[in-house]
């Protein structure tokens, strides 16, 4: 057993525990904390895969910014509000159960059948460990091979931000006028 | 990686831990003395010469005090929050290079908890984790003043983190202009090494000289991130009776203060590392005995750090607290646009100097 396997099992269990907390917790703040735990354990798994940059970004963006906003909203609304337990989607539990069973069944099938290659053998030259996942290595790929996808994503995010501002701003102005 | 390497790594971590705690003891006393001088008082005088043992006495008192726990708290989160405050503060201190690496035999020993390739991002991640302590302490106390403090803390942290990150980009880009460097770097050890030397033999090659707007923005954001006056709306005594830690007492209350003082110290050291050349300074290698030359870089870093720590206390003693809307206006309407403008300007200039004019 390598250290990597131990870390993977521990962090995988923590991530699963966090995910279960998200859906099972009665208090929404604990759901948020469960999600935070899942995100942090994923970051640790990234580190064990030498993807330090991705791990840092995972913590800054998801755990640092997104979850803080979630918790902020939960607290602003107040957690004492009695929750409406009526389900909007009829029979959603049944559908989700069937889907989950299908996914688990597929995973079990893959595990039992011998034809599945768990970790595909690397093709071509292996990347040197020291350059693997560093900021420099990721930056080089991002701004050469994947520059179109990178720029398109940047544009998409800018449009989304501008759209969010436009929606909130114009709705408020109309409300003030009426 | 054999036994001795593990031992050295453990010693480095414990060393930084001890250093930070020792600095906190001194900083608490220093703040009380400095603020007392500003206000024409004496400050602590009884415990030890000039009251220097006052912090120790206070710490022992807090340890033995009864911890009163209100009935309405969410127990799990309430007990965890003080630790969530201390851990990110310590992790930031772990990443700062506290002195020049030296060699004993064949081993190079870094005076740093760890030199990460993504050091700067790691520090940003830790400082964004620190806000959870404020939020969760405020919420789990089950009382209205802490909750208000927690909500203020979240909004403030999100607003000033953006300005802080934007100000840091120009530091990373500028590190690419060091002669012989291939591209910028996020590693703090390398950022310090790339501030070695001088311009024209006189002016030290510190980042603050070309990047002074970034320094100003970063330092303001650092004060806001550590929730210090004039940005201490999170704990505003007059409005919120202490804010998020109102319902804490005894050693748990002390841990929030420990985290705050560690943050002041490590943020000052970080600013010194990024903008004031870190441990760079004259060491007179060969002239002085080797051990003095090995210690001098650490002394320089401490001098620079304590200048900034003094500015922290100076600002606290001088400026009144911001109003909440003023805080938000400063963050979103001044600092972030300023940081973006500076980012564009410095990108153009650095790009021009690195690659020449675009039409050439």
PDB file of C-alpha atoms in Angstrom, chain A residues 34-147:
ATOM      1  CA  UNK A  34     -20.519  18.971   4.189  1.00  0.00           C
ATOM      2  CA  UNK A  35     -20.034  20.400   0.715  1.00  0.00           C
ATOM      3  CA  UNK A  36     -16.990  22.293   2.005  1.00  0.00           C
ATOM      4  CA  UNK A  37     -15.556  19.024   3.347  1.00  0.00           C
ATOM      5  CA  UNK A  38     -16.077  17.339  -0.021  1.00  0.00           C
ATOM      6  CA  UNK A  39     -14.322  20.172  -1.846  1.00  0.00           C
ATOM      7  CA  UNK A  40     -11.364  20.179   0.544  1.00  0.00           C
ATOM      8  CA  UNK A  41     -10.919  16.395   0.308  1.00  0.00           C
ATOM      9  CA  UNK A  42     -10.945  16.667  -3.485  1.00  0.00           C
ATOM     10  CA  UNK A  43      -8.207  19.291  -3.199  1.00  0.00           C
ATOM     11  CA  UNK A  44      -6.113  16.890  -1.116  1.00  0.00           C
ATOM     12  CA  UNK A  45      -6.576  14.176  -3.762  1.00  0.00           C
ATOM     13  CA  UNK A  46      -5.390  16.648  -6.414  1.00  0.00           C
ATOM     14  CA  UNK A  47      -2.278  17.353  -4.346  1.00  0.00           C
ATOM     15  CA  UNK A  48      -1.527  13.648  -4.085  1.00  0.00           C
ATOM     16  CA  UNK A  49      -1.733  13.553  -7.900  1.00  0.00           C
ATOM     17  CA  UNK A  50       0.896  16.365  -8.040  1.00  0.00           C
ATOM     18  CA  UNK A  51      -1.710  18.785  -9.449  1.00  0.00           C
ATOM     19  CA  UNK A  52      -0.808  21.514  -6.967  1.00  0.00           C
ATOM     20  CA  UNK A  53      -2.155  24.323  -9.100  1.00  0.00           C
ATOM     21  CA  UNK A  54      -5.553  22.697  -9.541  1.00  0.00           C
ATOM     22  CA  UNK A  55      -5.702  22.009  -5.804  1.00  0.00           C
ATOM     23  CA  UNK A  56      -4.953  25.626  -4.929  1.00  0.00           C
ATOM     24  CA  UNK A  57      -7.549  26.883  -7.400  1.00  0.00           C
ATOM     25  CA  UNK A  58     -10.075  24.375  -6.055  1.00  0.00           C
ATOM     26  CA  UNK A  59      -9.646  25.776  -2.557  1.00  0.00           C
ATOM     27  CA  UNK A  60      -9.606  29.445  -3.607  1.00  0.00           C
ATOM     28  CA  UNK A  61     -12.559  29.333  -5.990  1.00  0.00           C
ATOM     29  CA  UNK A  62     -14.874  26.652  -4.603  1.00  0.00           C
ATOM     30  CA  UNK A  63     -14.091  26.476  -0.913  1.00  0.00           C
ATOM     31  CA  UNK A  64     -13.056  30.114  -0.586  1.00  0.00           C
ATOM     32  CA  UNK A  65     -15.481  32.042  -2.765  1.00  0.00           C
ATOM     33  CA  UNK A  66     -18.442  29.873  -3.773  1.00  0.00           C
ATOM     34  CA  UNK A  67     -19.031  28.206  -0.413  1.00  0.00           C
ATOM     35  CA  UNK A  68     -18.583  31.480   1.461  1.00  0.00           C
ATOM     36  CA  UNK A  69     -21.350  32.974  -0.672  1.00  0.00           C
ATOM     37  CA  UNK A  70     -23.566  29.916  -0.090  1.00  0.00           C
ATOM     38  CA  UNK A  71     -23.150  30.210   3.665  1.00  0.00           C
ATOM     39  CA  UNK A  72     -23.664  33.971   3.454  1.00  0.00           C
ATOM     40  CA  UNK A  73     -26.995  33.490   1.686  1.00  0.00           C
ATOM     41  CA  UNK A  74     -28.086  30.716   4.056  1.00  0.00           C
ATOM     42  CA  UNK A  75     -27.391  32.948   7.032  1.00  0.00           C
ATOM     43  CA  UNK A  76     -29.015  36.018   5.495  1.00  0.00           C
ATOM     44  CA  UNK A  77     -32.237  34.116   4.817  1.00  0.00           C
ATOM     45  CA  UNK A  78     -32.080  32.612   8.278  1.00  0.00           C
ATOM     46  CA  UNK A  79     -31.927  28.948   9.048  1.00  0.00           C
ATOM     47  CA  UNK A  80     -34.867  28.899  11.408  1.00  0.00           C
ATOM     48  CA  UNK A  81     -37.453  29.099   8.636  1.00  0.00           C
ATOM     49  CA  UNK A  82     -39.503  25.920   8.681  1.00  0.00           C
ATOM     50  CA  UNK A  83     -38.733  23.969   5.560  1.00  0.00           C
ATOM     51  CA  UNK A  84     -41.408  23.086   3.066  1.00  0.00           C
ATOM     52  CA  UNK A  85     -41.134  19.323   2.817  1.00  0.00           C
ATOM     53  CA  UNK A  86     -43.591  18.912  -0.059  1.00  0.00           C
ATOM     54  CA  UNK A  87     -41.723  17.751  -3.147  1.00  0.00           C
ATOM     55  CA  UNK A  88     -42.197  19.708  -6.319  1.00  0.00           C
ATOM     56  CA  UNK A  89     -41.172  16.926  -8.662  1.00  0.00           C
ATOM     57  CA  UNK A  90     -43.470  13.887  -8.373  1.00  0.00           C
ATOM     58  CA  UNK A  91     -41.749  10.534  -7.956  1.00  0.00           C
ATOM     59  CA  UNK A  92     -38.276  12.128  -8.011  1.00  0.00           C
ATOM     60  CA  UNK A  93     -37.021   9.753  -5.334  1.00  0.00           C
ATOM     61  CA  UNK A  94     -37.952   6.762  -7.474  1.00  0.00           C
ATOM     62  CA  UNK A  95     -36.255   8.198 -10.593  1.00  0.00           C
ATOM     63  CA  UNK A  96     -33.107   9.126  -8.660  1.00  0.00           C
ATOM     64  CA  UNK A  97     -33.006   5.688  -7.054  1.00  0.00           C
ATOM     65  CA  UNK A  98     -33.238   3.954 -10.431  1.00  0.00           C
ATOM     66  CA  UNK A  99     -30.545   6.200 -11.908  1.00  0.00           C
ATOM     67  CA  UNK A 100     -28.237   5.672  -8.939  1.00  0.00           C
ATOM     68  CA  UNK A 101     -28.777   1.920  -9.095  1.00  0.00           C
ATOM     69  CA  UNK A 102     -27.906   1.997 -12.806  1.00  0.00           C
ATOM     70  CA  UNK A 103     -24.665   3.876 -12.128  1.00  0.00           C
ATOM     71  CA  UNK A 104     -23.679   1.530  -9.302  1.00  0.00           C
ATOM     72  CA  UNK A 105     -24.602  -1.507 -11.420  1.00  0.00           C
ATOM     73  CA  UNK A 106     -22.484  -0.213 -14.292  1.00  0.00           C
ATOM     74  CA  UNK A 107     -19.514   0.345 -11.954  1.00  0.00           C
ATOM     75  CA  UNK A 108     -19.885  -3.168 -10.499  1.00  0.00           C
ATOM     76  CA  UNK A 109     -20.109  -4.618 -14.014  1.00  0.00           C
ATOM     77  CA  UNK A 110     -16.920  -2.806 -15.025  1.00  0.00           C
ATOM     78  CA  UNK A 111     -15.180  -4.077 -11.918  1.00  0.00           C
ATOM     79  CA  UNK A 112     -16.285  -7.696 -12.387  1.00  0.00           C
ATOM     80  CA  UNK A 113     -15.731  -7.952 -16.150  1.00  0.00           C
ATOM     81  CA  UNK A 114     -12.062  -8.376 -16.868  1.00  0.00           C
ATOM     82  CA  UNK A 115     -11.975  -6.358 -20.064  1.00  0.00           C
ATOM     83  CA  UNK A 116     -11.740  -2.977 -18.391  1.00  0.00           C
ATOM     84  CA  UNK A 117      -8.392  -1.228 -18.106  1.00  0.00           C
ATOM     85  CA  UNK A 118      -8.484   0.766 -14.877  1.00  0.00           C
ATOM     86  CA  UNK A 119      -5.595   3.067 -15.581  1.00  0.00           C
ATOM     87  CA  UNK A 120      -4.962   3.262 -19.308  1.00  0.00           C
ATOM     88  CA  UNK A 121      -1.280   2.844 -20.127  1.00  0.00           C
ATOM     89  CA  UNK A 122       0.348   6.148 -20.945  1.00  0.00           C
ATOM     90  CA  UNK A 123       1.011   6.653 -24.611  1.00  0.00           C
ATOM     91  CA  UNK A 124       4.116   8.451 -25.726  1.00  0.00           C
ATOM     92  CA  UNK A 125       6.763   9.831 -23.428  1.00  0.00           C
ATOM     93  CA  UNK A 126       5.899  10.195 -19.770  1.00  0.00           C
ATOM     94  CA  UNK A 127       5.999  13.741 -18.477  1.00  0.00           C
ATOM     95  CA  UNK A 128       8.869  14.457 -16.112  1.00  0.00           C
ATOM     96  CA  UNK A 129       7.572  14.463 -12.559  1.00  0.00           C
ATOM     97  CA  UNK A 130       9.007  17.848 -11.680  1.00  0.00           C
ATOM     98  CA  UNK A 131       7.175  19.685 -14.479  1.00  0.00           C
ATOM     99  CA  UNK A 132       3.972  17.764 -13.963  1.00  0.00           C
ATOM    100  CA  UNK A 133       1.159  19.993 -12.747  1.00  0.00           C
ATOM    101  CA  UNK A 134       3.280  23.032 -11.926  1.00  0.00           C
ATOM    102  CA  UNK A 135       1.982  26.465 -12.781  1.00  0.00           C
ATOM    103  CA  UNK A 136       4.513  26.798 -15.574  1.00  0.00           C
ATOM    104  CA  UNK A 137       3.488  23.496 -17.205  1.00  0.00           C
ATOM    105  CA  UNK A 138      -0.222  24.309 -17.008  1.00  0.00           C
ATOM    106  CA  UNK A 139       0.342  27.862 -18.241  1.00  0.00           C
ATOM    107  CA  UNK A 140       2.265  26.660 -21.251  1.00  0.00           C
ATOM    108  CA  UNK A 141      -0.465  24.231 -22.295  1.00  0.00           C
ATOM    109  CA  UNK A 142      -3.224  26.721 -21.539  1.00  0.00           C
ATOM    110  CA  UNK A 143      -1.751  29.469 -23.683  1.00  0.00           C
ATOM    111  CA  UNK A 144      -0.568  27.305 -26.588  1.00  0.00           C
ATOM    112  CA  UNK A 145      -2.630  24.148 -27.206  1.00  0.00           C
ATOM    113  CA  UNK A 146      -5.815  25.212 -25.469  1.00  0.00           C
ATOM    114  CA  UNK A 147      -5.724  28.955 -26.036  1.00  0.00           C
TER     115      UNK A 147
END
